[in-house]
Amino acid sequence: MFKTLQNKTVLVTGGAGFIGSNLCEALLNIGSTVVCLDNFATGHKKNIAPFLSLKNFKLIEGDIRDLKTCQEACLGVDFVLHQAALGSVPRSIEDPVTSNDVNISGFLNMLVAARDNDVKRFVYAASSSTYGDSESLPKVEEVIGKPLSPYAITKYVNELYADNFKRTYDLDTIGLRYFNVFGRRQDPNGAYAAVIPKFVIQFMNYESPTINGDGTFSRDFTYIDNVVQMNLLAITTENDEALNTVYNTAVGDRTTITSMAEDLRNFLSEYDSKIAEVAIKHGPNRKGDIPHSLASIEKAKKKLNYNPSHTFKAGLKEAVSWYWEHLQNS
Ligand code: NAD
């Protein structure tokens, strides 16, 4: 599968991050030439360390807020997988200006650079946060609400710009609205760590993780392999009708935060039985959080032939096994 990518050059921005490094790895396995642009704001050298010696891998250490850097990165590139951004709703609430600079101005720079270098297709990380205060479930791409955070605004503006670059400059784009992605290499550390890796490291240290709220909020937690599949489908699809739109990138199933935490504790207890005794705590609800999130994946199935390989539990089991192997001494 994806053989057409064998002699293609793909630029992965944010390639040293969680999702980006998994995309770099998948593309290198296929035989593509990969250019990784990253400023290591939240990504890590260790995520791409095994690729640095490969002759079909090139690292550009630079910032998407600099148009010249984006232009240089897009030289001779067939496809762009744009992942670089400052993630996290709370981060954007604390510092909306920097999130706006990176996620909107940086995004615009990348679109301009892709346009100027005749990139064939620009696939970008959009977000389920764009559904905002819409209460309808499951989330279908065409029905969105008002954004609940500066981060959500940035991701929605990305979609507006992408749509406009098709209309104005005929640049083909696809936006992938990721729903709570998790899996190998997701950073468990830092103030803005995502809930799954944060809870993993806490359980491993016998510390009680704290659920924001009563734990009944639910998420369509999506394993990284499903996200990689969507990105590869998006750059290879030959269906013209699949282009210049956005897709939910999810499993189409939801799990409450309580149930996720309990599954995590059960899986980790298979490695260390003492973890089964670690209690789960509760704190106040967090600003900007959507109560429930469940995607319809019908559009991606129909137009891109998407077929998620991992359910939430199958993904969680693999993620736990990876963290157990890699985080033992942290
Ligand atoms: P991540 O923080 O691991 O990766 C982001 C990468 O972008 C990092 O390597 C970081 O160093 C790089 N970066 C940040 N600012 C940059 C800049 N100015 N110039 C160059 N590089 C820069 O996060 P992730 O979870 O892998 O997220 C990847 C993308 O997916 C982001 O656009 C994020 O908003 C989006 N997304 C993620 C999720 C999720 O659940 N993880 C959900 C929805 C959307």
Coordinates of C-alpha atoms and ligand atoms in Angstrom, one line a residue:
M1 CA 0.0 0.0 0.0
F2 CA 1.0 3.6 -0.6
K3 CA 3.7 2.5 -3.1
T4 CA 3.1 5.7 -5.1
L5 CA 5.0 7.5 -2.3
Q6 CA 8.2 5.6 -2.8
N7 CA 9.9 8.1 -5.0
K8 CA 8.2 11.2 -3.6
T9 CA 9.5 13.9 -1.2
V10 CA 7.3 14.7 1.7
L11 CA 7.8 17.6 4.1
V12 CA 6.6 16.9 7.6
T13 CA 6.5 20.1 9.7
G14 CA 6.6 19.4 13.4
G15 CA 8.3 16.1 12.5
A16 CA 10.1 15.8 15.8
G17 CA 6.8 15.9 17.7
F18 CA 4.5 13.0 18.6
I19 CA 2.4 12.7 15.5
G20 CA 5.0 14.2 13.2
S21 CA 7.7 11.6 14.2
N22 CA 5.3 8.8 13.6
L23 CA 4.5 10.2 10.1
C24 CA 8.3 10.5 9.3
E25 CA 8.8 6.9 10.4
A26 CA 5.9 5.6 8.3
L27 CA 7.1 7.5 5.2
L28 CA 10.7 6.3 5.6
N29 CA 9.4 2.7 5.9
I30 CA 7.5 3.2 2.6
G31 CA 10.7 4.6 1.0
S32 CA 9.8 8.3 0.6
T33 CA 12.3 11.1 1.0
V34 CA 11.4 12.9 4.2
V35 CA 12.2 16.5 5.1
C36 CA 11.4 17.4 8.7
L37 CA 11.0 21.0 9.8
D38 CA 10.9 21.6 13.5
N39 CA 12.1 24.2 16.0
F40 CA 11.9 21.7 19.0
A41 CA 9.5 23.9 20.9
T42 CA 7.7 20.9 22.1
G43 CA 9.3 18.1 20.0
H44 CA 12.4 16.2 20.9
K45 CA 15.6 15.1 19.0
K46 CA 15.2 11.6 20.5
N47 CA 12.0 11.2 18.5
I48 CA 13.9 11.4 15.2
A49 CA 17.3 10.2 16.4
P50 CA 17.1 6.9 14.5
F51 CA 16.3 8.7 11.2
L52 CA 19.2 11.2 11.3
S53 CA 21.7 8.9 9.7
L54 CA 19.4 7.9 6.8
K55 CA 20.2 9.4 3.4
N56 CA 16.5 9.9 2.6
F57 CA 15.9 12.0 5.8
K58 CA 16.7 15.7 6.1
L59 CA 16.3 17.8 9.2
I60 CA 15.8 21.5 9.0
E61 CA 15.9 23.1 12.4
G62 CA 13.8 26.2 12.0
D63 CA 10.6 28.0 12.8
I64 CA 7.5 28.2 10.7
R65 CA 7.0 31.8 11.9
D66 CA 9.9 32.6 9.5
L67 CA 8.6 32.6 5.8
K68 CA 12.2 32.2 4.4
T69 CA 12.6 29.0 6.4
C70 CA 9.2 27.7 5.1
Q71 CA 10.2 28.5 1.5
E72 CA 13.5 26.6 1.9
A73 CA 11.8 23.6 3.4
C74 CA 9.2 23.4 0.5
L75 CA 11.9 23.4 -2.2
G76 CA 11.5 20.3 -4.4
V77 CA 8.7 18.9 -2.1
D78 CA 5.8 16.9 -3.6
F79 CA 3.5 16.9 -0.5
V80 CA 3.3 18.7 2.8
L81 CA 2.1 17.1 6.0
H82 CA 1.8 20.2 8.2
Q83 CA 1.8 19.2 11.9
A84 CA 3.8 22.0 13.5
A85 CA 1.7 24.0 16.0
L86 CA 1.4 24.7 19.7
G87 CA -1.1 22.2 20.9
S88 CA -3.1 22.3 24.1
V89 CA -6.2 24.3 25.0
P90 CA -4.8 25.5 28.4
R91 CA -1.6 26.7 26.8
S92 CA -3.6 28.9 24.4
I93 CA -5.7 30.3 27.3
E94 CA -2.5 31.2 29.2
D95 CA -0.7 32.7 26.1
P96 CA -3.0 33.3 23.2
V97 CA -0.6 35.5 21.4
T98 CA 2.1 32.9 20.9
S99 CA -0.4 30.2 20.0
N100 CA -1.9 32.6 17.4
D101 CA 1.6 33.4 16.0
V102 CA 2.6 29.8 15.5
N103 CA -0.7 28.3 14.6
I104 CA -2.1 31.0 12.3
S105 CA 0.9 33.1 11.1
G106 CA 3.1 30.0 10.8
F107 CA 0.3 28.1 9.0
L108 CA -0.1 31.0 6.5
N109 CA 3.6 31.0 5.9
M110 CA 3.5 27.3 5.1
L111 CA 0.6 27.7 2.7
V112 CA 2.4 30.5 0.9
A113 CA 5.6 28.5 0.7
A114 CA 3.7 25.4 -0.6
R115 CA 1.9 27.6 -3.2
D116 CA 5.2 29.2 -4.4
N117 CA 7.0 25.8 -4.7
D118 CA 4.1 24.1 -6.6
V119 CA 3.5 21.5 -3.8
K120 CA 1.0 19.0 -5.1
R121 CA -1.1 18.7 -1.9
F122 CA -1.1 20.3 1.5
V123 CA -2.5 18.1 4.2
Y124 CA -2.7 19.6 7.7
A125 CA -3.5 18.8 11.3
A126 CA -6.9 20.3 12.1
S127 CA -8.7 19.6 15.3
S128 CA -11.9 18.3 16.9
S129 CA -11.8 21.5 19.1
T130 CA -13.3 23.2 16.0
Y131 CA -16.7 21.7 17.0
G132 CA -16.6 24.1 20.0
D133 CA -19.9 24.5 21.8
S134 CA -22.0 22.4 19.3
E135 CA -23.8 19.8 21.3
S136 CA -24.8 17.5 18.4
L137 CA -23.4 14.0 18.5
P138 CA -21.8 12.3 16.6
K139 CA -19.8 15.3 15.2
V140 CA -20.3 15.6 11.5
E141 CA -17.9 17.8 9.5
E142 CA -20.5 20.2 8.4
V143 CA -21.9 21.2 11.8
I144 CA -19.6 23.2 14.0
G145 CA -20.2 25.5 17.0
K146 CA -18.5 28.5 18.5
P147 CA -14.8 27.9 19.5
L148 CA -14.3 27.5 23.2
S149 CA -10.6 28.5 23.3
P150 CA -7.9 30.5 21.5
Y151 CA -6.5 27.2 20.3
A152 CA -9.8 26.2 18.7
I153 CA -9.9 29.6 17.0
T154 CA -6.5 29.0 15.5
K155 CA -7.4 25.6 14.1
Y156 CA -10.6 26.9 12.6
V157 CA -8.8 29.8 11.0
N158 CA -6.4 27.2 9.4
E159 CA -9.5 25.6 7.8
L160 CA -10.6 29.0 6.4
Y161 CA -7.2 29.8 5.0
A162 CA -6.8 26.3 3.4
D163 CA -10.2 26.7 1.7
N164 CA -9.3 30.2 0.6
F165 CA -5.9 29.0 -0.9
K166 CA -7.8 26.6 -3.1
R167 CA -10.2 29.2 -4.3
T168 CA -7.6 31.9 -4.7
Y169 CA -4.4 30.1 -5.8
D170 CA -5.7 26.6 -6.7
L171 CA -3.6 24.9 -4.0
D172 CA -5.1 21.4 -3.1
T173 CA -5.5 20.9 0.6
I174 CA -7.0 18.4 3.1
G175 CA -7.6 19.1 6.8
L176 CA -7.7 16.2 9.2
R177 CA -9.6 17.0 12.4
Y178 CA -7.7 14.9 14.9
F179 CA -9.7 13.6 17.9
N180 CA -7.6 13.1 21.1
V181 CA -4.7 11.2 19.5
F182 CA -2.5 8.9 21.7
G183 CA 0.3 6.4 21.3
R184 CA 4.0 5.9 21.2
R185 CA 6.2 9.0 21.6
Q186 CA 3.5 11.2 23.0
D187 CA 5.2 13.4 25.6
P188 CA 4.2 12.5 29.2
N189 CA 6.0 15.4 30.7
G190 CA 5.3 19.2 31.0
A191 CA 2.5 21.3 32.1
Y192 CA 0.5 20.7 29.0
A193 CA 0.9 17.0 28.6
A194 CA -2.1 15.1 27.2
V195 CA -4.2 13.1 29.6
I196 CA -3.2 9.5 28.6
P197 CA 0.6 9.8 28.8
K198 CA 0.3 12.0 31.9
F199 CA -1.8 9.3 33.6
V200 CA 0.6 6.6 32.5
I201 CA 3.6 8.2 34.1
Q202 CA 1.7 8.9 37.3
F203 CA 0.4 5.3 37.6
M204 CA 3.9 4.1 37.0
N205 CA 5.2 6.2 39.8
Y206 CA 2.3 5.1 42.1
E207 CA 0.9 8.6 42.1
S208 CA -2.9 9.1 41.9
P209 CA -3.9 10.8 38.6
T210 CA -6.5 13.6 38.9
I211 CA -9.5 13.6 36.5
N212 CA -10.9 17.1 35.8
G213 CA -14.5 16.9 36.8
D214 CA -16.6 13.8 37.6
G215 CA -15.1 11.6 34.9
T216 CA -18.3 11.3 32.8
F217 CA -16.9 13.5 30.0
S218 CA -16.1 11.4 27.0
R219 CA -13.6 11.4 24.2
D220 CA -13.1 9.6 20.9
F221 CA -9.6 8.6 21.8
T222 CA -7.7 7.8 18.6
Y223 CA -4.6 5.6 18.3
I224 CA -1.7 7.0 16.3
D225 CA -1.8 4.3 13.7
N226 CA -5.2 5.4 12.6
V227 CA -3.9 9.0 12.3
V228 CA -1.0 7.8 10.2
Q229 CA -3.3 5.9 7.9
M230 CA -5.5 9.0 7.4
N231 CA -2.5 11.2 6.5
L232 CA -1.2 8.6 4.0
L233 CA -4.7 8.3 2.4
A234 CA -5.0 12.0 2.2
I235 CA -1.7 12.5 0.3
T236 CA -2.3 9.5 -2.0
T237 CA -6.0 9.6 -2.9
E238 CA -6.8 9.9 -6.5
N239 CA -10.4 10.8 -5.9
D240 CA -10.6 14.5 -6.8
E241 CA -13.8 14.8 -4.9
A242 CA -12.0 13.9 -1.7
L243 CA -9.8 17.0 -1.9
N244 CA -10.3 20.5 -0.5
T245 CA -12.3 19.6 2.5
V246 CA -11.9 18.4 6.1
Y247 CA -12.2 14.9 7.7
N248 CA -12.8 13.7 11.2
T249 CA -9.8 11.6 12.1
A250 CA -11.0 9.3 14.8
V251 CA -12.4 5.8 15.6
G252 CA -16.1 6.7 15.8
D253 CA -16.5 5.4 19.4
R254 CA -16.2 7.1 22.7
T255 CA -14.9 6.3 26.2
T256 CA -15.5 8.2 29.4
I257 CA -12.4 9.6 31.2
T258 CA -13.1 7.4 34.1
S259 CA -13.3 4.3 31.9
M260 CA -10.1 5.3 30.1
A261 CA -8.3 5.7 33.5
E262 CA -9.5 2.4 34.7
D263 CA -8.5 0.6 31.5
L264 CA -5.1 2.2 31.8
R265 CA -4.7 1.1 35.4
N266 CA -5.7 -2.5 34.4
F267 CA -3.3 -2.7 31.5
L268 CA -0.4 -1.3 33.6
S269 CA -1.2 -3.7 36.4
E270 CA -0.3 -6.5 34.1
Y271 CA 3.3 -5.2 34.3
D272 CA 3.3 -4.2 37.9
S273 CA 0.5 -5.5 40.2
K274 CA 1.0 -2.7 42.7
I275 CA -0.4 -0.2 40.2
A276 CA -3.9 -1.8 40.7
E277 CA -4.0 -0.2 44.2
V278 CA -3.4 3.4 42.9
A279 CA -6.5 5.4 43.5
I280 CA -8.0 7.8 40.9
K281 CA -8.7 11.4 42.2
H282 CA -11.1 14.1 40.9
G283 CA -10.6 17.8 40.6
P284 CA -12.6 20.7 39.2
N285 CA -13.7 20.9 35.5
R286 CA -11.2 22.6 33.2
K287 CA -11.9 25.8 31.2
G288 CA -12.4 25.3 27.5
D289 CA -13.1 21.5 27.8
I290 CA -15.9 20.1 25.6
P291 CA -18.1 17.7 27.6
H292 CA -18.4 15.0 24.9
S293 CA -16.6 14.2 21.7
L294 CA -17.6 11.5 19.3
A295 CA -16.8 11.6 15.6
S296 CA -18.8 10.3 12.7
I297 CA -16.1 8.8 10.4
E298 CA -18.5 8.1 7.6
K299 CA -17.1 10.8 5.3
A300 CA -13.5 9.5 5.6
K301 CA -14.7 5.9 5.1
K302 CA -16.6 6.9 1.9
K303 CA -14.2 9.4 0.3
L304 CA -10.8 8.2 1.5
N305 CA -11.5 4.4 2.1
Y306 CA -10.4 4.9 5.7
N307 CA -10.7 1.9 7.9
P308 CA -9.3 2.4 11.4
S309 CA -6.9 -0.4 12.3
H310 CA -7.1 0.1 16.1
T311 CA -10.1 0.4 18.5
F312 CA -9.4 2.5 21.6
K313 CA -8.6 -0.5 23.8
A314 CA -6.3 -2.2 21.2
G315 CA -4.4 1.1 20.8
L316 CA -4.2 1.6 24.6
K317 CA -2.7 -1.8 25.0
E318 CA 0.0 -1.1 22.5
A319 CA 0.7 2.3 23.9
V320 CA 1.0 0.9 27.4
S321 CA 3.5 -1.7 26.2
W322 CA 5.6 1.0 24.5
Y323 CA 5.5 3.3 27.6
W324 CA 6.4 0.4 29.9
E325 CA 9.5 -0.3 27.7
H326 CA 10.5 3.3 27.3
L327 CA 9.6 5.1 30.6
Q328 CA 10.8 2.6 33.2
N329 CA 13.5 4.9 34.6
S330 CA 11.9 8.3 34.2
Ligands
NAD1 P1 3.7 17.9 19.5 O1 3.8 19.1 20.4 O2 4.3 16.6 19.9 O3 4.2 18.2 18.0 C1 4.2 19.5 17.5 C2 5.6 19.7 16.8 O4 5.6 21.0 16.2 C3 6.7 19.7 17.9 O5 7.7 18.9 17.4 C4 7.2 21.2 18.0 O6 8.5 21.3 18.3 C5 6.8 21.7 16.6 N1 6.7 23.1 16.5 C6 6.0 23.9 17.4 N2 6.1 25.2 17.1 C7 6.9 25.2 16.0 C8 7.4 26.3 15.2 N3 7.1 27.6 15.5 N4 8.2 26.0 14.1 C9 8.5 24.7 13.8 N5 8.1 23.7 14.6 C10 7.3 23.9 15.6 O7 2.1 17.7 19.2 P2 1.3 16.6 18.4 O8 0.3 16.0 19.4 O9 2.2 15.7 17.7 O10 0.4 17.5 17.4 C11 0.7 17.6 16.1 C12 -0.4 18.5 15.4 O11 -1.7 17.8 15.6 C13 -0.5 19.9 16.0 O12 -0.9 20.7 14.9 C14 -1.7 19.8 16.9 O13 -2.4 21.0 17.1 C15 -2.6 18.8 16.1 N6 -3.5 18.0 17.0 C16 -3.1 17.1 17.9 C17 -4.0 16.4 18.6 C18 -3.6 15.4 19.6 O14 -4.5 14.8 20.3 N7 -2.3 15.1 19.8 C19 -5.4 16.7 18.5 C20 -5.8 17.6 17.5 C21 -4.9 18.3 16.8

